[in-house]
XYZ file of N, CA and C in Angstrom:
597
model
N -21.270 -12.318 -14.952
C -20.185 -11.802 -14.268
C -20.785 -10.374 -15.535
N -20.944 -9.639 -16.367
C -21.651 -8.732 -17.133
C -22.931 -8.611 -17.083
N -24.068 -9.761 -16.636
C -25.346 -9.435 -16.635
C -25.312 -8.839 -14.934
N -24.357 -9.906 -13.814
C -24.660 -9.308 -12.294
C -24.081 -8.042 -12.312
N -23.023 -8.016 -12.866
C -23.028 -5.997 -12.686
C -23.961 -4.947 -13.363
N -24.390 -5.503 -14.871
C -25.333 -4.445 -15.096
C -27.044 -4.789 -14.009
N -27.267 -6.067 -13.396
C -28.018 -6.169 -12.771
C -27.774 -4.946 -11.335
N -26.830 -5.315 -10.903
C -26.348 -4.190 -9.438
C -26.305 -2.882 -9.765
N -25.885 -2.866 -11.126
C -25.809 -1.015 -11.184
C -27.091 -0.346 -11.023
N -28.378 -1.363 -12.204
C -30.064 -1.034 -12.012
C -30.313 -0.852 -10.774
N -30.154 -2.078 -10.014
C -31.285 -2.302 -8.835
C -30.418 -1.218 -8.001
N -29.194 -0.765 -7.740
C -28.949 0.236 -6.605
C -29.664 1.646 -7.117
N -29.770 1.919 -8.278
C -30.341 2.955 -8.894
C -31.826 3.242 -8.303
N -32.763 2.157 -8.198
C -33.974 1.528 -7.544
C -33.612 1.619 -6.418
N -32.727 1.204 -5.896
C -32.678 1.626 -4.116
C -32.703 2.967 -3.985
N -31.560 3.766 -4.707
C -31.380 5.382 -4.074
C -32.982 5.932 -4.373
N -33.518 5.696 -5.448
C -34.821 6.202 -5.923
C -35.948 5.904 -4.743
N -35.845 4.875 -3.886
C -36.655 5.019 -3.216
C -36.388 5.717 -1.566
N -35.243 5.648 -1.572
C -34.326 5.971 -0.569
C -34.855 7.567 -0.147
N -34.486 7.790 -1.475
C -35.008 9.704 -1.254
C -36.250 9.873 -1.545
N -37.208 9.148 -1.698
C -39.062 9.001 -1.819
C -39.240 9.660 -0.016
N -40.318 10.584 -0.346
C -40.272 11.582 1.036
C -40.684 10.824 1.727
N -40.914 10.484 3.113
C -41.502 9.720 4.341
C -42.288 10.178 4.826
N -43.946 9.828 4.770
C -44.685 10.304 5.407
C -45.814 9.516 6.108
N -45.739 7.921 5.463
C -46.241 7.126 6.218
C -45.288 5.552 6.166
N -45.948 5.072 6.925
C -45.578 3.861 6.089
C -45.542 2.881 5.006
N -47.123 3.332 4.499
C -47.581 3.396 3.286
C -46.813 3.763 2.191
N -47.141 4.800 2.685
C -46.171 5.537 1.693
C -44.675 5.417 1.598
N -44.150 4.908 1.955
C -42.427 4.620 1.982
C -42.702 2.900 1.051
N -43.531 2.148 1.955
C -43.401 0.798 0.933
C -44.003 0.746 -0.191
N -45.028 2.030 -0.597
C -45.409 2.281 -2.178
C -44.382 2.766 -2.688
N -43.239 3.771 -2.423
C -42.522 4.495 -3.058
C -41.302 3.288 -3.490
N -41.103 2.335 -2.582
C -40.117 1.000 -2.896
C -40.569 0.234 -3.773
N -41.993 -0.286 -3.735
C -42.051 -1.141 -4.719
C -42.208 -0.679 -6.012
N -42.847 0.820 -6.159
C -42.678 1.629 -7.666
C -40.896 1.033 -8.431
N -40.566 1.533 -7.408
C -38.983 2.207 -7.362
C -38.489 0.690 -8.124
N -38.999 -0.622 -7.551
C -38.180 -2.051 -7.088
C -38.974 -2.194 -8.894
N -40.385 -1.863 -9.488
C -41.036 -2.459 -10.184
C -40.150 -2.021 -11.858
N -40.091 -0.316 -11.259
C -39.272 0.222 -12.652
C -38.295 -0.659 -13.014
N -37.263 -0.377 -11.705
C -35.913 -1.347 -11.971
C -36.218 -2.591 -12.850
N -37.292 -3.859 -11.768
C -37.134 -5.090 -12.800
C -37.356 -4.920 -14.015
N -38.443 -4.011 -14.190
C -38.948 -3.557 -15.993
C -37.520 -3.791 -16.775
N -36.653 -3.467 -16.316
C -35.470 -3.142 -16.974
C -34.342 -4.105 -16.989
N -34.396 -4.592 -15.894
C -33.669 -6.063 -15.526
C -34.039 -7.029 -16.408
N -35.165 -7.269 -16.085
C -35.785 -8.490 -16.367
C -35.524 -9.450 -17.828
N -35.100 -8.490 -18.688
C -34.745 -9.818 -19.905
C -33.363 -10.282 -19.328
N -32.474 -9.501 -18.934
C -30.692 -9.591 -18.052
C -31.367 -10.684 -16.868
N -31.820 -11.162 -16.514
C -32.434 -11.848 -15.938
C -32.703 -13.516 -16.623
N -33.408 -13.143 -17.466
C -34.188 -14.483 -17.707
C -32.551 -15.079 -18.490
N -31.823 -14.410 -19.450
C -30.557 -14.446 -19.981
C -29.731 -15.197 -18.849
N -29.764 -14.358 -17.972
C -28.799 -15.381 -16.639
C -29.259 -16.223 -16.394
N -30.653 -17.151 -15.806
C -31.005 -17.655 -15.615
C -31.404 -19.161 -16.554
N -30.680 -19.056 -18.037
C -30.980 -19.800 -18.478
C -29.654 -20.146 -18.904
N -28.513 -19.422 -19.019
C -27.187 -19.463 -18.791
C -27.059 -20.421 -17.546
N -27.650 -20.223 -16.528
C -27.373 -21.065 -15.213
C -27.816 -22.275 -15.162
N -28.530 -22.633 -16.434
C -29.769 -24.094 -16.182
C -29.420 -24.553 -17.369
N -27.975 -23.759 -18.057
C -27.485 -24.983 -19.280
C -26.957 -25.916 -18.700
N -27.135 -26.738 -19.808
C -26.421 -28.353 -19.053
C -25.269 -28.109 -19.589
N -24.456 -29.066 -18.792
C -22.814 -29.091 -19.202
C -22.715 -29.566 -20.352
N -23.233 -30.355 -21.095
C -22.405 -30.403 -22.711
C -22.990 -28.943 -23.471
N -23.944 -28.215 -22.682
C -23.613 -26.940 -23.676
C -22.736 -25.628 -22.536
N -21.981 -26.447 -22.238
C -20.863 -25.308 -21.172
C -20.531 -24.222 -22.107
N -20.508 -24.072 -23.441
C -19.676 -22.760 -23.649
C -20.216 -22.248 -24.591
N -22.091 -22.174 -23.946
C -22.816 -21.355 -24.892
C -22.083 -20.079 -23.683
N -22.477 -19.243 -25.053
C -22.289 -17.672 -24.850
C -23.335 -17.019 -25.175
N -23.431 -15.382 -23.961
C -24.430 -14.716 -23.627
C -24.893 -14.099 -25.165
N -24.167 -14.034 -26.346
C -25.054 -13.549 -27.468
C -25.645 -14.745 -28.189
N -24.925 -16.101 -28.353
C -25.377 -17.078 -28.834
C -26.843 -17.601 -28.339
N -26.824 -17.487 -26.785
C -28.198 -17.690 -26.081
C -28.995 -16.739 -26.489
N -29.084 -15.289 -26.626
C -29.806 -14.053 -26.939
C -30.315 -14.575 -28.425
N -29.710 -15.049 -29.396
C -30.029 -15.188 -30.490
C -30.616 -16.701 -30.521
N -30.653 -17.512 -29.744
C -31.549 -18.812 -29.598
C -32.970 -17.959 -29.115
N -32.703 -17.917 -28.279
C -34.145 -16.864 -27.505
C -34.771 -16.679 -28.409
N -34.117 -15.549 -29.297
C -35.254 -14.506 -30.028
C -35.333 -15.638 -31.073
N -34.569 -16.457 -31.118
C -35.132 -17.021 -32.881
C -36.324 -18.138 -32.177
N -36.002 -18.971 -31.435
C -36.773 -20.054 -31.214
C -38.342 -19.945 -30.291
N -38.203 -18.382 -29.839
C -39.073 -18.683 -28.468
C -39.422 -17.028 -28.329
N -39.156 -16.001 -29.316
C -39.571 -15.181 -30.001
C -39.185 -13.842 -28.799
N -39.005 -12.494 -29.351
C -38.288 -11.331 -28.542
C -39.135 -11.464 -27.198
N -40.500 -11.536 -26.939
C -40.920 -11.272 -26.130
C -40.993 -12.118 -24.896
N -40.135 -13.096 -25.076
C -40.204 -14.078 -24.124
C -38.442 -12.986 -23.771
N -38.192 -12.532 -23.952
C -37.333 -11.978 -22.548
C -37.863 -11.077 -21.285
N -39.424 -11.412 -21.787
C -40.146 -10.777 -20.706
C -41.509 -11.912 -20.046
N -40.579 -12.751 -20.095
C -41.302 -14.294 -19.604
C -41.115 -14.184 -18.021
N -42.759 -14.079 -17.668
C -42.491 -14.151 -15.976
C -42.613 -12.394 -15.738
N -42.871 -11.480 -16.355
C -42.859 -10.306 -15.787
C -43.532 -10.106 -14.378
N -45.067 -10.540 -14.787
C -45.743 -10.052 -13.716
C -45.466 -10.673 -12.068
N -45.039 -12.149 -12.099
C -44.416 -12.742 -10.924
C -43.044 -11.825 -10.736
N -42.631 -11.282 -11.833
C -41.298 -10.300 -11.120
C -42.237 -8.967 -10.205
N -42.660 -8.848 -11.101
C -43.027 -6.905 -10.666
C -43.577 -7.243 -9.177
N -44.396 -8.202 -9.051
C -44.841 -8.554 -7.551
C -43.528 -8.930 -6.501
N -42.918 -9.821 -7.290
C -41.927 -10.393 -6.389
C -40.447 -9.032 -5.688
N -40.434 -8.351 -6.783
C -39.883 -7.473 -6.379
C -40.047 -6.694 -5.348
N -42.208 -5.974 -6.038
C -42.614 -4.871 -5.131
C -42.747 -5.412 -3.672
N -42.957 -6.650 -3.279
C -43.098 -7.244 -1.616
C -41.533 -7.484 -1.486
N -40.540 -7.571 -1.936
C -39.586 -7.868 -1.375
C -38.694 -6.524 -0.847
N -38.603 -5.695 -1.884
C -38.213 -4.554 -1.721
C -39.050 -3.234 -1.064
N -40.524 -3.656 -1.318
C -40.972 -2.681 -0.901
C -41.578 -2.899 0.713
N -41.335 -3.980 1.298
C -40.949 -4.445 2.685
C -39.636 -3.747 3.342
N -38.561 -4.939 2.330
C -37.219 -3.911 2.939
C -36.534 -2.668 2.860
N -37.048 -1.885 2.014
C -37.063 -0.163 1.764
C -38.312 0.298 2.605
N -39.167 -0.347 2.133
C -40.119 0.829 3.335
C -40.277 0.496 4.819
N -39.760 -0.517 5.553
C -39.996 -0.578 6.603
C -38.330 0.046 7.233
N -37.916 -0.225 6.568
C -36.343 0.014 7.130
C -36.480 1.697 7.933
N -36.866 2.674 7.623
C -37.328 3.289 8.385
C -37.692 4.295 9.602
N -39.235 3.195 9.600
C -39.880 3.127 10.887
C -38.774 2.504 11.468
N -38.580 1.419 11.571
C -38.132 0.509 12.169
C -37.279 1.118 13.183
N -35.849 1.942 12.090
C -34.732 1.984 12.769
C -35.434 3.449 13.826
N -36.813 3.861 13.250
C -36.821 4.891 14.407
C -37.168 4.250 15.676
N -38.218 3.230 15.364
C -38.577 2.931 17.070
C -37.960 1.859 17.397
N -36.401 0.738 17.044
C -35.625 0.381 17.577
C -34.932 1.294 18.646
N -34.591 2.567 17.898
C -33.859 3.423 18.753
C -34.288 4.104 20.297
N -33.603 3.708 21.785
C -34.055 4.060 22.832
C -34.377 5.659 22.916
N -33.489 6.517 21.706
C -33.629 8.036 22.137
C -33.606 8.206 20.558
N -34.454 9.134 20.022
C -34.153 9.765 18.751
C -33.068 9.966 18.415
N -31.998 10.633 19.028
C -30.835 11.274 18.700
C -29.643 10.050 18.303
N -30.336 8.884 18.799
C -29.730 7.172 18.475
C -30.129 6.468 17.407
N -31.423 7.100 16.579
C -31.176 6.756 15.557
C -30.719 6.566 14.551
N -29.632 7.430 14.416
C -28.519 6.902 13.148
C -27.127 6.137 13.815
N -27.110 5.533 15.217
C -26.277 4.750 15.245
C -26.566 3.244 14.428
N -25.064 3.010 14.582
C -24.931 1.757 13.235
C -25.518 0.444 13.965
N -25.379 0.320 14.913
C -26.451 -0.809 15.350
C -27.406 -0.688 15.161
N -28.060 0.119 15.264
C -29.825 0.498 14.732
C -29.946 0.614 13.589
N -29.316 0.915 12.900
C -29.314 1.064 11.699
C -28.870 -0.644 10.864
N -28.175 -1.413 11.104
C -28.026 -2.843 11.451
C -29.055 -3.498 11.217
N -29.832 -3.053 12.521
C -30.855 -3.986 12.974
C -32.084 -3.872 12.426
N -32.152 -2.625 11.687
C -33.327 -1.968 11.488
C -33.238 -2.672 9.914
N -32.263 -2.959 8.812
C -31.965 -3.407 7.864
C -32.229 -4.778 8.013
N -31.460 -5.350 8.888
C -31.993 -6.790 8.965
C -32.954 -7.496 9.096
N -33.594 -6.448 9.989
C -35.393 -7.217 9.780
C -36.039 -6.943 9.072
N -36.137 -5.424 8.149
C -36.817 -5.560 7.181
C -36.439 -5.939 5.971
N -35.540 -6.273 5.923
C -34.752 -7.745 4.601
C -35.342 -8.938 5.265
N -35.414 -8.924 6.360
C -36.252 -10.920 6.718
C -37.383 -10.860 6.683
N -38.253 -9.663 6.750
C -39.578 -9.578 6.350
C -39.707 -9.540 4.717
N -39.236 -8.784 3.844
C -39.166 -9.027 2.657
C -38.585 -10.716 1.922
N -37.786 -11.257 2.697
C -37.232 -12.536 2.432
C -38.803 -13.566 2.404
N -39.423 -13.190 4.008
C -40.282 -14.612 3.767
C -41.596 -14.044 3.050
N -41.676 -12.892 3.036
C -43.080 -12.588 1.973
C -42.534 -12.527 0.329
N -41.896 -12.743 -0.013
C -41.004 -12.171 -1.819
C -40.844 -13.772 -1.957
N -40.200 -15.005 -1.191
C -39.821 -16.003 -1.967
C -40.670 -16.442 -2.453
N -42.093 -16.928 -1.980
C -42.809 -17.815 -2.897
C -42.886 -17.102 -4.300
N -42.949 -15.577 -4.616
C -43.087 -15.146 -6.425
C -41.224 -15.476 -6.571
N -40.368 -15.801 -5.616
C -38.682 -15.607 -6.698
C -39.103 -17.034 -6.905
N -39.343 -18.281 -6.306
C -39.879 -19.596 -6.677
C -40.135 -19.565 -7.849
N -41.881 -18.710 -8.107
C -42.443 -18.618 -8.928
C -41.395 -18.359 -10.502
N -41.283 -17.318 -10.038
C -40.347 -16.225 -11.377
C -39.505 -17.167 -11.711
N -37.942 -17.652 -11.316
C -37.717 -18.694 -11.474
C -37.975 -19.863 -12.512
N -38.818 -20.236 -12.189
C -40.003 -21.778 -12.783
C -40.339 -20.482 -14.012
N -40.891 -19.701 -14.501
C -41.683 -19.473 -15.116
C -40.322 -19.124 -16.065
N -39.223 -18.159 -15.806
C -37.997 -17.674 -16.445
C -37.299 -18.670 -17.166
N -37.315 -19.831 -16.331
C -36.313 -21.011 -16.698
C -37.711 -22.050 -17.697
N -38.569 -22.248 -17.894
C -39.562 -22.665 -18.970
C -39.682 -22.491 -20.228
N -39.060 -23.428 -21.129
C -38.854 -23.427 -22.176
C -39.510 -23.755 -23.291
N -40.706 -24.065 -22.764
C -42.233 -24.914 -23.306
C -42.680 -23.835 -24.226
N -44.527 -24.269 -23.512
C -45.481 -24.032 -23.903
C -45.927 -22.571 -22.955
N -45.694 -21.330 -23.044
C -45.820 -20.759 -22.345
C -47.175 -21.039 -21.189
N -47.033 -20.278 -20.187
C -48.486 -20.744 -19.075
C -48.456 -19.715 -18.022
N -49.481 -19.410 -17.371
C -50.042 -18.077 -16.515
C -48.739 -18.696 -15.127
N -49.112 -17.906 -14.392
C -48.549 -18.080 -12.955
C -49.249 -18.942 -12.037
N -50.798 -18.933 -12.498
C -51.307 -20.028 -11.495
C -51.477 -21.038 -11.943
N -50.987 -21.759 -13.064
C -50.196 -23.325 -13.452
C -49.194 -23.416 -12.737
N -48.025 -22.545 -12.731
C -46.849 -23.338 -12.011
C -47.536 -22.911 -10.633
N -47.740 -22.218 -9.840
C -48.097 -22.278 -8.557
C -48.988 -23.777 -8.179
N -49.942 -24.005 -9.078
C -50.476 -25.571 -9.029
C -49.345 -26.594 -8.773
N -48.060 -26.451 -10.011
C -47.050 -27.323 -10.132
C -46.405 -27.638 -8.506
N -46.135 -26.792 -7.782
C -45.570 -26.345 -6.804
C -46.374 -26.921 -6.303
N -47.582 -26.618 -5.633
C -49.034 -27.067 -4.579
C -48.829 -28.617 -4.485
N -48.653 -29.083 -5.835
C -48.880 -30.701 -6.163
C -47.993 -31.271 -6.375
N -47.029 -31.075 -6.842
C -45.595 -31.677 -6.714
C -44.546 -31.575 -5.616
N -44.649 -30.530 -5.100
C -43.265 -30.133 -5.056
C -43.315 -29.676 -2.898
N -44.635 -30.856 -2.140
C -44.885 -30.582 -0.846
C -45.423 -29.413 -0.212
N -46.516 -29.171 -1.230
C -47.864 -27.817 -0.512
C -47.063 -26.645 -0.952
N -47.400 -26.075 0.010
C -47.057 -24.719 0.713
C -45.589 -24.198 0.909
N -44.848 -26.013 1.681
C -43.691 -25.363 1.728
C -42.662 -25.558 0.123
N -42.835 -25.869 -0.713
C -42.797 -26.102 -2.252
C -42.111 -24.212 -2.492
N -42.939 -23.523 -1.876
C -42.816 -22.103 -2.350
C -41.838 -21.704 -1.299
N -41.380 -22.350 -0.402
C -39.928 -21.970 0.493
C -38.538 -22.716 0.005
N -38.924 -23.289 -1.174
C -37.660 -23.950 -1.284
C -35.962 -22.797 -1.493
N -34.985 -23.145 -0.903
C -33.992 -22.338 -1.010
C -34.111 -21.224 0.214
N -34.993 -21.223 0.808
C -35.378 -20.144 1.541
C -34.191 -19.583 2.652
N -33.469 -20.732 2.982
C -32.549 -20.418 3.983
C -31.390 -19.262 3.322
N -31.054 -19.986 2.252
C -29.832 -18.974 1.592
C -30.660 -17.821 0.975
N -31.680 -17.710 0.714
C -32.050 -16.132 0.683
C -32.330 -15.723 1.414
N -33.127 -15.963 2.769
C -33.121 -15.145 4.080
C -31.950 -14.543 4.882
N -31.190 -15.665 4.671
C -29.189 -14.983 5.113
C -28.876 -14.213 4.035
N -28.900 -14.130 2.858
C -28.266 -13.377 1.986
C -29.234 -12.035 1.507
N -30.661 -11.761 2.357
C -31.576 -10.537 2.093
C -30.946 -9.755 3.203
N -30.555 -10.586 4.411
C -30.525 -9.742 5.520
C -29.282 -9.587 5.789
N -27.809 -9.669 4.698
C -26.604 -9.215 4.718
C -27.131 -8.036 3.831
N -27.273 -8.106 2.444
C -27.515 -7.731 1.619
C -28.421 -6.242 1.933
N -29.116 -6.151 2.953
C -30.164 -5.253 3.068
C -29.423 -4.406 4.249
N -28.423 -5.283 4.950
C -27.550 -4.533 6.225
C -26.887 -3.440 5.498
N -26.057 -4.014 4.810
C -24.991 -3.461 3.595
C -25.141 -2.378 2.862
N -26.801 -2.350 2.520
C -27.167 -1.546 1.783
C -27.604 -0.537 2.203
N -28.503 -0.247 2.803
C -28.834 0.513 4.042
C -28.146 1.163 4.472
N -27.169 0.128 5.305
C -26.142 1.407 6.104
C -25.324 2.279 5.384
N -24.754 1.538 3.950
C -24.270 2.493 2.991
C -24.598 3.902 2.412
N -26.461 3.192 2.321
C -26.892 4.744 1.493
C -27.447 5.440 2.813
N -27.888 5.110 3.853
C -28.172 6.045 4.943
C -27.136 6.774 5.360
């Protein structure tokens, strides 16, 4: 609960930073959004590590608290473990939010039948849903890898090693889209709610 609240607060700050970035081209918008996302996840990643570890804790350890888990990770794996998987997290966030936020404004303008209607609610909702879906489609493989790297409590391994595991053991390229339906719907709803609220 606490982790989710902090995560949402910092993430919203990243959204605001990206939305207020000056808009001159699609590439500039995507780059601004991606940089905001990378900045945000750099601060959030340790919280994400703790949240993921709590979620995968076995039922016989269900009384594990945040404080005890943080102490356990720090003592057994070292403080640097709170940034395990940060590289793939940077990529995942940059791709997802870069497209979600960066494509929103251009899509909103192109979907409007007239420039004066670009601010209409239906146009905003559609632009946000489409940009969010692009982010979900391209970002899901990196989210899959990030989850596996964060959950890993054994020997440190690189992104390529986990990617090989997915390709070999989890259905090839389709393995990178596990949980995609849920993420796709989540991204569309969140994108529409966020962008319409902030715009």
